[in-house]
């Protein structure tokens, strides 16, 4: 029998499950290497923690790791029901609140190592966290793709720690009650991008699709619907997705450096985002985005994987 201790939280409605004990031993190499070891040797454990009957497709998981960089407070590898994420904004906010709950972190700024670089997260109070994310940039503007059943859809390709296709002109109604229609549409866009060989700048798969529309809160700038790689939509405004959006706004001259963008999610929760120029990046108009949101602890559990359980490794779909 294997026991895995997890702490659950939600950030703006989007759940995060951090493995705090009982995770796989991945060695002491760079987190990118450890992620590969996780994927190649321990993927059953990811599936056990994320998939039913112990998890669900909406969960994002994080494996708490020892950082290689001694200036970092923690390392983290994020994953979901379908595989692994490069970075996760809502998950980093959840991680900070979780580490504070465990009395492992005090208020203030802490460096966190991820497979795509170090981010700086500031615990502003017990719930509220700002994440200075990895360098973000738009790689292509106004890319058209034919989406079967919907016609031509045009969007921008942008990196915010994951690859996103951002669409503003889509004719969809961004209401929570329409989540099934929105999910179907965004999944078709994702398939069409893959079938047409449209990728991120480094050939990376565009596995997040983001629709934008008018906000419902008077003081928000925009509402979004974000489809995640595992087929579930993000309940939060998506930290890496908001970073990708900030990169587009910055490149278009629509948001000044330091100005605040209030991004509302499909469930009505809000992340505040702002950006500064990244003077060290080789990418044109690259920015360093900062995202602020709040998370709450929702549970603490020991997941049990019995040897005789036919679904010890979860139900993979
Ligand atoms: O907040 O970056 C994010 C995120 C990615 C996938 C789900 N949430």
PDB file of C-alpha atoms and ligand atoms in Angstrom:
ATOM      1  CA  UNK A   1       0.000   0.000   0.000  1.00  0.00           C
ATOM      2  CA  UNK A   2       1.218   3.523  -0.800  1.00  0.00           C
ATOM      3  CA  UNK A   3       0.119   6.670   1.051  1.00  0.00           C
ATOM      4  CA  UNK A   4       0.437  10.144  -0.450  1.00  0.00           C
ATOM      5  CA  UNK A   5      -0.238  13.202   1.667  1.00  0.00           C
ATOM      6  CA  UNK A   6      -1.834  16.111  -0.187  1.00  0.00           C
ATOM      7  CA  UNK A   7      -3.061  19.593   0.627  1.00  0.00           C
ATOM      8  CA  UNK A   8      -5.862  20.977  -1.522  1.00  0.00           C
ATOM      9  CA  UNK A   9      -6.684  24.612  -2.171  1.00  0.00           C
ATOM     10  CA  UNK A  10      -8.526  26.691  -4.727  1.00  0.00           C
ATOM     11  CA  UNK A  11      -7.380  29.886  -6.387  1.00  0.00           C
ATOM     12  CA  UNK A  12     -10.290  31.904  -7.742  1.00  0.00           C
ATOM     13  CA  UNK A  13     -12.287  28.667  -7.922  1.00  0.00           C
ATOM     14  CA  UNK A  14      -9.589  26.583  -9.682  1.00  0.00           C
ATOM     15  CA  UNK A  15      -8.316  23.716  -7.490  1.00  0.00           C
ATOM     16  CA  UNK A  16      -4.690  22.858  -6.771  1.00  0.00           C
ATOM     17  CA  UNK A  17      -3.533  19.679  -5.054  1.00  0.00           C
ATOM     18  CA  UNK A  18       0.023  19.798  -3.684  1.00  0.00           C
ATOM     19  CA  UNK A  19       1.785  16.523  -2.877  1.00  0.00           C
ATOM     20  CA  UNK A  20       3.623  17.248   0.367  1.00  0.00           C
ATOM     21  CA  UNK A  21       4.680  13.699   1.345  1.00  0.00           C
ATOM     22  CA  UNK A  22       4.908  10.311  -0.327  1.00  0.00           C
ATOM     23  CA  UNK A  23       5.754  11.609  -3.815  1.00  0.00           C
ATOM     24  CA  UNK A  24       8.304   9.945  -6.116  1.00  0.00           C
ATOM     25  CA  UNK A  25      12.039  10.364  -5.528  1.00  0.00           C
ATOM     26  CA  UNK A  26      13.264  12.207  -8.633  1.00  0.00           C
ATOM     27  CA  UNK A  27      16.869  12.953  -7.613  1.00  0.00           C
ATOM     28  CA  UNK A  28      18.521  16.339  -7.314  1.00  0.00           C
ATOM     29  CA  UNK A  29      18.944  17.411 -10.954  1.00  0.00           C
ATOM     30  CA  UNK A  30      17.401  20.472 -12.616  1.00  0.00           C
ATOM     31  CA  UNK A  31      13.599  20.513 -12.373  1.00  0.00           C
ATOM     32  CA  UNK A  32      13.273  20.087 -16.147  1.00  0.00           C
ATOM     33  CA  UNK A  33      15.186  16.781 -15.811  1.00  0.00           C
ATOM     34  CA  UNK A  34      13.176  15.748 -12.767  1.00  0.00           C
ATOM     35  CA  UNK A  35       9.977  16.418 -14.726  1.00  0.00           C
ATOM     36  CA  UNK A  36      11.209  13.998 -17.419  1.00  0.00           C
ATOM     37  CA  UNK A  37      11.956  11.334 -14.784  1.00  0.00           C
ATOM     38  CA  UNK A  38       8.475  11.871 -13.317  1.00  0.00           C
ATOM     39  CA  UNK A  39       6.905  11.472 -16.774  1.00  0.00           C
ATOM     40  CA  UNK A  40       8.977   8.431 -17.766  1.00  0.00           C
ATOM     41  CA  UNK A  41       9.097   6.480 -14.497  1.00  0.00           C
ATOM     42  CA  UNK A  42       6.281   7.624 -12.211  1.00  0.00           C
ATOM     43  CA  UNK A  43       3.443   8.664 -14.470  1.00  0.00           C
ATOM     44  CA  UNK A  44       1.100   6.180 -12.737  1.00  0.00           C
ATOM     45  CA  UNK A  45       1.480   8.207  -9.576  1.00  0.00           C
ATOM     46  CA  UNK A  46       0.474  11.417 -11.412  1.00  0.00           C
ATOM     47  CA  UNK A  47      -2.564   9.608 -12.768  1.00  0.00           C
ATOM     48  CA  UNK A  48      -3.455   8.151  -9.354  1.00  0.00           C
ATOM     49  CA  UNK A  49      -3.444  11.600  -7.740  1.00  0.00           C
ATOM     50  CA  UNK A  50      -5.161  13.460 -10.604  1.00  0.00           C
ATOM     51  CA  UNK A  51      -7.638  11.075 -12.147  1.00  0.00           C
ATOM     52  CA  UNK A  52     -10.804   9.541 -10.723  1.00  0.00           C
ATOM     53  CA  UNK A  53     -11.513   7.941  -8.305  1.00  0.00           C
ATOM     54  CA  UNK A  54      -9.128  10.098  -6.190  1.00  0.00           C
ATOM     55  CA  UNK A  55      -9.024  13.202  -8.393  1.00  0.00           C
ATOM     56  CA  UNK A  56     -10.888  14.825 -11.258  1.00  0.00           C
ATOM     57  CA  UNK A  57     -10.123  16.500 -14.583  1.00  0.00           C
ATOM     58  CA  UNK A  58     -10.407  19.997 -13.105  1.00  0.00           C
ATOM     59  CA  UNK A  59      -7.555  19.511 -10.596  1.00  0.00           C
ATOM     60  CA  UNK A  60      -4.040  20.809 -11.151  1.00  0.00           C
ATOM     61  CA  UNK A  61      -1.423  18.969  -9.126  1.00  0.00           C
ATOM     62  CA  UNK A  62       1.972  20.074  -7.881  1.00  0.00           C
ATOM     63  CA  UNK A  63       4.856  18.007  -6.584  1.00  0.00           C
ATOM     64  CA  UNK A  64       6.756  19.915  -3.936  1.00  0.00           C
ATOM     65  CA  UNK A  65      10.497  19.436  -4.632  1.00  0.00           C
ATOM     66  CA  UNK A  66      13.784  20.484  -3.113  1.00  0.00           C
ATOM     67  CA  UNK A  67      15.073  23.387  -5.280  1.00  0.00           C
ATOM     68  CA  UNK A  68      18.502  23.165  -6.937  1.00  0.00           C
ATOM     69  CA  UNK A  69      18.965  26.911  -6.456  1.00  0.00           C
ATOM     70  CA  UNK A  70      19.729  27.598  -2.776  1.00  0.00           C
ATOM     71  CA  UNK A  71      18.102  31.047  -3.054  1.00  0.00           C
ATOM     72  CA  UNK A  72      14.744  29.372  -3.777  1.00  0.00           C
ATOM     73  CA  UNK A  73      12.303  28.493  -0.994  1.00  0.00           C
ATOM     74  CA  UNK A  74      10.826  25.543  -2.915  1.00  0.00           C
ATOM     75  CA  UNK A  75      10.687  23.776  -6.244  1.00  0.00           C
ATOM     76  CA  UNK A  76       7.477  22.684  -7.916  1.00  0.00           C
ATOM     77  CA  UNK A  77       6.472  20.474 -10.842  1.00  0.00           C
ATOM     78  CA  UNK A  78       2.884  21.005 -12.008  1.00  0.00           C
ATOM     79  CA  UNK A  79       0.718  18.406 -13.737  1.00  0.00           C
ATOM     80  CA  UNK A  80      -2.901  17.562 -14.459  1.00  0.00           C
ATOM     81  CA  UNK A  81      -5.168  14.714 -15.546  1.00  0.00           C
ATOM     82  CA  UNK A  82      -3.564  14.614 -19.001  1.00  0.00           C
ATOM     83  CA  UNK A  83       0.141  15.256 -18.359  1.00  0.00           C
ATOM     84  CA  UNK A  84       2.552  17.963 -17.227  1.00  0.00           C
ATOM     85  CA  UNK A  85       2.426  21.769 -17.236  1.00  0.00           C
ATOM     86  CA  UNK A  86       5.491  23.965 -17.725  1.00  0.00           C
ATOM     87  CA  UNK A  87       4.271  26.495 -15.179  1.00  0.00           C
ATOM     88  CA  UNK A  88       0.975  27.296 -13.471  1.00  0.00           C
ATOM     89  CA  UNK A  89      -0.005  30.709 -12.132  1.00  0.00           C
ATOM     90  CA  UNK A  90      -3.064  29.785 -10.084  1.00  0.00           C
ATOM     91  CA  UNK A  91      -1.131  26.735  -8.827  1.00  0.00           C
ATOM     92  CA  UNK A  92       1.772  28.925  -7.635  1.00  0.00           C
ATOM     93  CA  UNK A  93      -0.702  31.106  -5.718  1.00  0.00           C
ATOM     94  CA  UNK A  94      -2.180  27.904  -4.218  1.00  0.00           C
ATOM     95  CA  UNK A  95       1.322  26.601  -3.423  1.00  0.00           C
ATOM     96  CA  UNK A  96       2.240  29.761  -1.490  1.00  0.00           C
ATOM     97  CA  UNK A  97      -0.950  29.671   0.579  1.00  0.00           C
ATOM     98  CA  UNK A  98      -0.365  25.947   1.199  1.00  0.00           C
ATOM     99  CA  UNK A  99       3.246  26.459   2.360  1.00  0.00           C
ATOM    100  CA  UNK A 100       2.055  29.229   4.678  1.00  0.00           C
ATOM    101  CA  UNK A 101      -0.689  26.940   6.031  1.00  0.00           C
ATOM    102  CA  UNK A 102       2.032  24.337   6.716  1.00  0.00           C
ATOM    103  CA  UNK A 103       4.043  27.048   8.526  1.00  0.00           C
ATOM    104  CA  UNK A 104       6.882  26.608   6.019  1.00  0.00           C
ATOM    105  CA  UNK A 105       6.736  30.171   4.648  1.00  0.00           C
ATOM    106  CA  UNK A 106       6.173  33.573   6.176  1.00  0.00           C
ATOM    107  CA  UNK A 107       4.686  36.642   4.519  1.00  0.00           C
ATOM    108  CA  UNK A 108       6.932  38.366   1.983  1.00  0.00           C
ATOM    109  CA  UNK A 109       8.751  37.429  -1.234  1.00  0.00           C
ATOM    110  CA  UNK A 110      10.103  33.966  -2.000  1.00  0.00           C
ATOM    111  CA  UNK A 111      11.768  32.524  -5.076  1.00  0.00           C
ATOM    112  CA  UNK A 112      10.179  29.349  -6.436  1.00  0.00           C
ATOM    113  CA  UNK A 113      11.905  27.064  -8.951  1.00  0.00           C
ATOM    114  CA  UNK A 114       9.838  25.628 -11.825  1.00  0.00           C
ATOM    115  CA  UNK A 115      10.882  23.574 -14.871  1.00  0.00           C
ATOM    116  CA  UNK A 116      10.765  26.766 -17.000  1.00  0.00           C
ATOM    117  CA  UNK A 117      12.630  29.064 -14.640  1.00  0.00           C
ATOM    118  CA  UNK A 118      12.473  30.800 -11.290  1.00  0.00           C
ATOM    119  CA  UNK A 119       9.414  32.876 -10.388  1.00  0.00           C
ATOM    120  CA  UNK A 120       9.144  35.232  -7.427  1.00  0.00           C
ATOM    121  CA  UNK A 121       5.984  34.868  -5.370  1.00  0.00           C
ATOM    122  CA  UNK A 122       5.005  37.321  -2.656  1.00  0.00           C
ATOM    123  CA  UNK A 123       2.641  36.274   0.096  1.00  0.00           C
ATOM    124  CA  UNK A 124       0.815  39.535   0.780  1.00  0.00           C
ATOM    125  CA  UNK A 125      -1.396  38.046   3.504  1.00  0.00           C
ATOM    126  CA  UNK A 126      -2.741  34.580   4.375  1.00  0.00           C
ATOM    127  CA  UNK A 127      -4.718  34.411   1.133  1.00  0.00           C
ATOM    128  CA  UNK A 128      -3.355  36.942  -1.310  1.00  0.00           C
ATOM    129  CA  UNK A 129      -0.303  36.264  -3.473  1.00  0.00           C
ATOM    130  CA  UNK A 130       1.510  38.086  -6.285  1.00  0.00           C
ATOM    131  CA  UNK A 131       3.512  35.997  -8.731  1.00  0.00           C
ATOM    132  CA  UNK A 132       6.190  37.569 -10.876  1.00  0.00           C
ATOM    133  CA  UNK A 133       6.062  35.064 -13.677  1.00  0.00           C
ATOM    134  CA  UNK A 134       8.580  33.868 -16.255  1.00  0.00           C
ATOM    135  CA  UNK A 135       9.331  36.086 -19.238  1.00  0.00           C
ATOM    136  CA  UNK A 136       6.334  36.168 -21.587  1.00  0.00           C
ATOM    137  CA  UNK A 137       5.965  37.202 -25.213  1.00  0.00           C
ATOM    138  CA  UNK A 138       3.668  37.048 -28.209  1.00  0.00           C
ATOM    139  CA  UNK A 139       5.226  34.975 -30.968  1.00  0.00           C
ATOM    140  CA  UNK A 140       2.603  35.535 -33.735  1.00  0.00           C
ATOM    141  CA  UNK A 141      -0.268  37.965 -34.210  1.00  0.00           C
ATOM    142  CA  UNK A 142      -3.523  37.290 -36.089  1.00  0.00           C
ATOM    143  CA  UNK A 143      -3.032  33.646 -37.048  1.00  0.00           C
ATOM    144  CA  UNK A 144      -6.029  32.228 -38.943  1.00  0.00           C
ATOM    145  CA  UNK A 145      -7.097  28.596 -38.669  1.00  0.00           C
ATOM    146  CA  UNK A 146     -10.084  26.789 -40.192  1.00  0.00           C
ATOM    147  CA  UNK A 147     -12.069  25.121 -37.428  1.00  0.00           C
ATOM    148  CA  UNK A 148     -14.454  22.409 -38.688  1.00  0.00           C
ATOM    149  CA  UNK A 149     -18.068  23.367 -37.941  1.00  0.00           C
ATOM    150  CA  UNK A 150     -17.137  26.938 -36.976  1.00  0.00           C
ATOM    151  CA  UNK A 151     -15.218  28.425 -39.925  1.00  0.00           C
ATOM    152  CA  UNK A 152     -12.121  30.596 -39.817  1.00  0.00           C
ATOM    153  CA  UNK A 153     -10.926  31.641 -36.352  1.00  0.00           C
ATOM    154  CA  UNK A 154      -8.152  34.201 -35.867  1.00  0.00           C
ATOM    155  CA  UNK A 155      -6.013  34.521 -32.759  1.00  0.00           C
ATOM    156  CA  UNK A 156      -2.597  35.420 -31.358  1.00  0.00           C
ATOM    157  CA  UNK A 157      -0.014  32.876 -30.199  1.00  0.00           C
ATOM    158  CA  UNK A 158       1.593  33.874 -26.924  1.00  0.00           C
ATOM    159  CA  UNK A 159       3.810  32.321 -24.231  1.00  0.00           C
ATOM    160  CA  UNK A 160       2.992  33.035 -20.590  1.00  0.00           C
ATOM    161  CA  UNK A 161       4.685  29.958 -19.108  1.00  0.00           C
ATOM    162  CA  UNK A 162       2.509  27.717 -21.324  1.00  0.00           C
ATOM    163  CA  UNK A 163       1.527  28.210 -24.983  1.00  0.00           C
ATOM    164  CA  UNK A 164      -1.806  29.943 -25.598  1.00  0.00           C
ATOM    165  CA  UNK A 165      -3.987  30.765 -28.602  1.00  0.00           C
ATOM    166  CA  UNK A 166      -5.901  33.929 -27.694  1.00  0.00           C
ATOM    167  CA  UNK A 167      -9.119  34.712 -29.536  1.00  0.00           C
ATOM    168  CA  UNK A 168     -11.224  37.865 -29.109  1.00  0.00           C
ATOM    169  CA  UNK A 169     -13.383  37.704 -32.228  1.00  0.00           C
ATOM    170  CA  UNK A 170     -15.349  34.457 -31.815  1.00  0.00           C
ATOM    171  CA  UNK A 171     -19.082  35.231 -31.587  1.00  0.00           C
ATOM    172  CA  UNK A 172     -19.447  33.166 -28.396  1.00  0.00           C
ATOM    173  CA  UNK A 173     -21.293  34.246 -25.265  1.00  0.00           C
ATOM    174  CA  UNK A 174     -18.882  33.968 -22.295  1.00  0.00           C
ATOM    175  CA  UNK A 175     -21.426  32.828 -19.691  1.00  0.00           C
ATOM    176  CA  UNK A 176     -20.769  30.028 -17.205  1.00  0.00           C
ATOM    177  CA  UNK A 177     -24.033  28.371 -18.290  1.00  0.00           C
ATOM    178  CA  UNK A 178     -22.497  27.954 -21.771  1.00  0.00           C
ATOM    179  CA  UNK A 179     -19.417  26.047 -20.566  1.00  0.00           C
ATOM    180  CA  UNK A 180     -20.254  22.950 -22.633  1.00  0.00           C
ATOM    181  CA  UNK A 181     -20.532  24.924 -25.892  1.00  0.00           C
ATOM    182  CA  UNK A 182     -17.402  26.926 -25.032  1.00  0.00           C
ATOM    183  CA  UNK A 183     -15.508  23.727 -24.228  1.00  0.00           C
ATOM    184  CA  UNK A 184     -16.517  22.113 -27.510  1.00  0.00           C
ATOM    185  CA  UNK A 185     -15.499  25.208 -29.493  1.00  0.00           C
ATOM    186  CA  UNK A 186     -12.115  25.630 -27.806  1.00  0.00           C
ATOM    187  CA  UNK A 187     -11.264  21.922 -28.055  1.00  0.00           C
ATOM    188  CA  UNK A 188     -12.009  22.091 -31.800  1.00  0.00           C
ATOM    189  CA  UNK A 189      -9.701  25.116 -32.112  1.00  0.00           C
ATOM    190  CA  UNK A 190      -6.941  23.214 -30.311  1.00  0.00           C
ATOM    191  CA  UNK A 191      -7.353  20.210 -32.627  1.00  0.00           C
ATOM    192  CA  UNK A 192      -7.367  22.442 -35.718  1.00  0.00           C
ATOM    193  CA  UNK A 193      -4.124  24.151 -34.618  1.00  0.00           C
ATOM    194  CA  UNK A 194      -2.451  20.755 -34.128  1.00  0.00           C
ATOM    195  CA  UNK A 195      -3.753  19.396 -37.441  1.00  0.00           C
ATOM    196  CA  UNK A 196      -2.451  22.453 -39.280  1.00  0.00           C
ATOM    197  CA  UNK A 197       0.975  22.243 -37.634  1.00  0.00           C
ATOM    198  CA  UNK A 198       0.519  25.601 -35.855  1.00  0.00           C
ATOM    199  CA  UNK A 199       2.738  25.636 -32.762  1.00  0.00           C
ATOM    200  CA  UNK A 200       4.489  27.921 -30.330  1.00  0.00           C
ATOM    201  CA  UNK A 201       7.766  29.572 -31.383  1.00  0.00           C
ATOM    202  CA  UNK A 202       9.853  26.641 -30.138  1.00  0.00           C
ATOM    203  CA  UNK A 203       7.614  24.055 -31.823  1.00  0.00           C
ATOM    204  CA  UNK A 204       5.807  23.557 -28.507  1.00  0.00           C
ATOM    205  CA  UNK A 205       2.215  22.391 -28.613  1.00  0.00           C
ATOM    206  CA  UNK A 206      -0.403  25.123 -28.133  1.00  0.00           C
ATOM    207  CA  UNK A 207      -2.358  23.287 -25.471  1.00  0.00           C
ATOM    208  CA  UNK A 208      -4.294  26.189 -23.897  1.00  0.00           C
ATOM    209  CA  UNK A 209      -7.027  28.106 -25.768  1.00  0.00           C
ATOM    210  CA  UNK A 210      -8.284  31.394 -24.380  1.00  0.00           C
ATOM    211  CA  UNK A 211     -11.395  33.330 -25.424  1.00  0.00           C
ATOM    212  CA  UNK A 212     -11.949  36.948 -24.397  1.00  0.00           C
ATOM    213  CA  UNK A 213     -15.107  39.000 -24.080  1.00  0.00           C
ATOM    214  CA  UNK A 214     -16.633  41.921 -22.207  1.00  0.00           C
ATOM    215  CA  UNK A 215     -16.475  41.756 -18.395  1.00  0.00           C
ATOM    216  CA  UNK A 216     -19.487  41.441 -16.106  1.00  0.00           C
ATOM    217  CA  UNK A 217     -17.921  43.277 -13.131  1.00  0.00           C
ATOM    218  CA  UNK A 218     -17.910  47.046 -13.546  1.00  0.00           C
ATOM    219  CA  UNK A 219     -14.235  47.321 -12.578  1.00  0.00           C
ATOM    220  CA  UNK A 220     -12.817  44.424 -14.660  1.00  0.00           C
ATOM    221  CA  UNK A 221     -11.174  44.953 -18.030  1.00  0.00           C
ATOM    222  CA  UNK A 222     -12.112  41.668 -19.678  1.00  0.00           C
ATOM    223  CA  UNK A 223     -13.658  38.225 -19.098  1.00  0.00           C
ATOM    224  CA  UNK A 224     -12.055  35.020 -20.313  1.00  0.00           C
ATOM    225  CA  UNK A 225     -12.731  31.340 -20.846  1.00  0.00           C
ATOM    226  CA  UNK A 226      -9.610  29.171 -20.784  1.00  0.00           C
ATOM    227  CA  UNK A 227      -9.517  25.594 -22.009  1.00  0.00           C
ATOM    228  CA  UNK A 228      -6.784  23.571 -20.284  1.00  0.00           C
ATOM    229  CA  UNK A 229      -4.853  20.633 -21.825  1.00  0.00           C
ATOM    230  CA  UNK A 230      -6.870  17.922 -20.056  1.00  0.00           C
ATOM    231  CA  UNK A 231     -10.226  19.109 -21.458  1.00  0.00           C
ATOM    232  CA  UNK A 232     -11.459  21.006 -18.369  1.00  0.00           C
ATOM    233  CA  UNK A 233     -11.884  24.788 -18.340  1.00  0.00           C
ATOM    234  CA  UNK A 234     -10.007  26.954 -15.874  1.00  0.00           C
ATOM    235  CA  UNK A 235     -12.285  28.296 -13.139  1.00  0.00           C
ATOM    236  CA  UNK A 236      -9.717  31.015 -12.410  1.00  0.00           C
ATOM    237  CA  UNK A 237      -8.629  33.668 -14.947  1.00  0.00           C
ATOM    238  CA  UNK A 238      -5.477  31.500 -15.464  1.00  0.00           C
ATOM    239  CA  UNK A 239      -2.157  32.958 -14.340  1.00  0.00           C
ATOM    240  CA  UNK A 240      -0.131  31.886 -17.357  1.00  0.00           C
ATOM    241  CA  UNK A 241      -3.077  32.801 -19.633  1.00  0.00           C
ATOM    242  CA  UNK A 242      -3.287  36.282 -18.130  1.00  0.00           C
ATOM    243  CA  UNK A 243       0.489  36.585 -18.593  1.00  0.00           C
ATOM    244  CA  UNK A 244       0.094  35.629 -22.264  1.00  0.00           C
ATOM    245  CA  UNK A 245      -2.681  38.258 -22.582  1.00  0.00           C
ATOM    246  CA  UNK A 246      -0.498  40.942 -20.956  1.00  0.00           C
ATOM    247  CA  UNK A 247       2.241  40.159 -23.506  1.00  0.00           C
ATOM    248  CA  UNK A 248      -0.267  40.805 -26.339  1.00  0.00           C
ATOM    249  CA  UNK A 249      -1.585  44.004 -24.739  1.00  0.00           C
ATOM    250  CA  UNK A 250       1.982  45.249 -24.233  1.00  0.00           C
ATOM    251  CA  UNK A 251       2.998  44.412 -27.822  1.00  0.00           C
ATOM    252  CA  UNK A 252      -0.091  46.224 -29.171  1.00  0.00           C
ATOM    253  CA  UNK A 253       0.543  49.294 -26.997  1.00  0.00           C
ATOM    254  CA  UNK A 254      -2.838  48.782 -25.285  1.00  0.00           C
ATOM    255  CA  UNK A 255      -1.565  48.594 -21.682  1.00  0.00           C
ATOM    256  CA  UNK A 256       1.272  50.719 -20.329  1.00  0.00           C
ATOM    257  CA  UNK A 257       4.074  49.204 -18.224  1.00  0.00           C
ATOM    258  CA  UNK A 258       2.988  49.139 -14.563  1.00  0.00           C
ATOM    259  CA  UNK A 259      -0.719  49.719 -15.318  1.00  0.00           C
ATOM    260  CA  UNK A 260      -3.159  47.178 -13.813  1.00  0.00           C
ATOM    261  CA  UNK A 261      -5.283  44.829 -15.968  1.00  0.00           C
ATOM    262  CA  UNK A 262      -8.178  43.149 -14.165  1.00  0.00           C
ATOM    263  CA  UNK A 263      -8.898  39.797 -15.795  1.00  0.00           C
ATOM    264  CA  UNK A 264     -12.206  38.159 -14.864  1.00  0.00           C
ATOM    265  CA  UNK A 265     -12.707  34.394 -15.195  1.00  0.00           C
ATOM    266  CA  UNK A 266     -15.751  32.551 -16.502  1.00  0.00           C
ATOM    267  CA  UNK A 267     -16.879  32.047 -12.868  1.00  0.00           C
ATOM    268  CA  UNK A 268     -16.371  35.764 -12.104  1.00  0.00           C
ATOM    269  CA  UNK A 269     -13.131  35.636 -10.080  1.00  0.00           C
ATOM    270  CA  UNK A 270     -10.433  38.196 -10.779  1.00  0.00           C
ATOM    271  CA  UNK A 271      -6.655  38.256 -11.200  1.00  0.00           C
ATOM    272  CA  UNK A 272      -4.862  41.585 -11.343  1.00  0.00           C
ATOM    273  CA  UNK A 273      -1.997  41.687 -13.809  1.00  0.00           C
ATOM    274  CA  UNK A 274       0.684  44.173 -14.741  1.00  0.00           C
ATOM    275  CA  UNK A 275       3.957  44.015 -16.652  1.00  0.00           C
ATOM    276  CA  UNK A 276       7.449  45.416 -16.915  1.00  0.00           C
ATOM    277  CA  UNK A 277       9.699  45.180 -19.988  1.00  0.00           C
ATOM    278  CA  UNK A 278      12.092  42.221 -20.042  1.00  0.00           C
ATOM    279  CA  UNK A 279      15.310  43.811 -21.193  1.00  0.00           C
ATOM    280  CA  UNK A 280      17.218  40.500 -21.160  1.00  0.00           C
ATOM    281  CA  UNK A 281      14.983  38.536 -23.503  1.00  0.00           C
ATOM    282  CA  UNK A 282      15.870  37.755 -27.104  1.00  0.00           C
ATOM    283  CA  UNK A 283      12.158  37.914 -27.964  1.00  0.00           C
ATOM    284  CA  UNK A 284      10.670  41.137 -29.307  1.00  0.00           C
ATOM    285  CA  UNK A 285       8.403  42.960 -26.820  1.00  0.00           C
ATOM    286  CA  UNK A 286       9.008  40.355 -24.091  1.00  0.00           C
ATOM    287  CA  UNK A 287       7.633  41.276 -20.688  1.00  0.00           C
ATOM    288  CA  UNK A 288       7.860  40.163 -17.068  1.00  0.00           C
ATOM    289  CA  UNK A 289       4.245  39.803 -15.930  1.00  0.00           C
ATOM    290  CA  UNK A 290       3.020  39.927 -12.344  1.00  0.00           C
ATOM    291  CA  UNK A 291      -0.289  38.277 -11.444  1.00  0.00           C
ATOM    292  CA  UNK A 292      -2.106  38.737  -8.139  1.00  0.00           C
ATOM    293  CA  UNK A 293      -4.903  36.522  -6.828  1.00  0.00           C
ATOM    294  CA  UNK A 294      -6.184  34.759  -3.720  1.00  0.00           C
ATOM    295  CA  UNK A 295      -6.333  31.118  -2.649  1.00  0.00           C
ATOM    296  CA  UNK A 296      -7.979  29.207   0.182  1.00  0.00           C
ATOM    297  CA  UNK A 297      -7.169  25.807   1.684  1.00  0.00           C
ATOM    298  CA  UNK A 298      -9.968  23.310   1.020  1.00  0.00           C
ATOM    299  CA  UNK A 299      -8.634  20.043   2.385  1.00  0.00           C
ATOM    300  CA  UNK A 300      -5.871  17.929   3.754  1.00  0.00           C
ATOM    301  CA  UNK A 301      -5.837  14.232   2.950  1.00  0.00           C
ATOM    302  CA  UNK A 302      -3.899  11.003   2.759  1.00  0.00           C
ATOM    303  CA  UNK A 303      -4.554   9.317  -0.561  1.00  0.00           C
ATOM    304  CA  UNK A 304      -4.299   5.545  -0.302  1.00  0.00           C
ATOM    305  CA  UNK A 305      -3.195   3.335  -3.193  1.00  0.00           C
ATOM    306  CA  UNK A 306      -3.870  -0.293  -2.283  1.00  0.00           C
ATOM    307  CA  UNK A 307      -1.946  -2.908  -4.250  1.00  0.00           C
ATOM    308  CA  UNK A 308      -5.126  -4.869  -5.022  1.00  0.00           C
ATOM    309  CA  UNK A 309      -7.032  -1.787  -6.282  1.00  0.00           C
ATOM    310  CA  UNK A 310      -7.673  -2.132 -10.040  1.00  0.00           C
ATOM    311  CA  UNK A 311      -7.764   1.700 -10.146  1.00  0.00           C
ATOM    312  CA  UNK A 312      -4.616   2.188  -8.104  1.00  0.00           C
ATOM    313  CA  UNK A 313      -3.290   4.333 -10.977  1.00  0.00           C
ATOM    314  CA  UNK A 314      -6.587   6.125 -11.586  1.00  0.00           C
ATOM    315  CA  UNK A 315      -8.932   5.841 -14.528  1.00  0.00           C
ATOM    316  CA  UNK A 316      -7.037   7.057 -17.583  1.00  0.00           C
ATOM    317  CA  UNK A 317      -9.229   8.289 -20.419  1.00  0.00           C
TER     318      UNK A 317
HETATM  319  O1  LIG B   1      -3.124  29.501 -13.724  1.00  0.00           O
HETATM  320  O2  LIG B   1      -1.479  29.214 -15.140  1.00  0.00           O
HETATM  321  C1  LIG B   1      -2.532  28.874 -14.635  1.00  0.00           C
HETATM  322  C2  LIG B   1      -3.160  27.621 -15.110  1.00  0.00           C
HETATM  323  C3  LIG B   1      -2.732  26.796 -16.109  1.00  0.00           C
HETATM  324  C4  LIG B   1      -3.648  25.740 -16.183  1.00  0.00           C
HETATM  325  C5  LIG B   1      -4.613  25.944 -15.225  1.00  0.00           C
HETATM  326  N1  LIG B   1      -4.291  27.100 -14.582  1.00  0.00           N
END
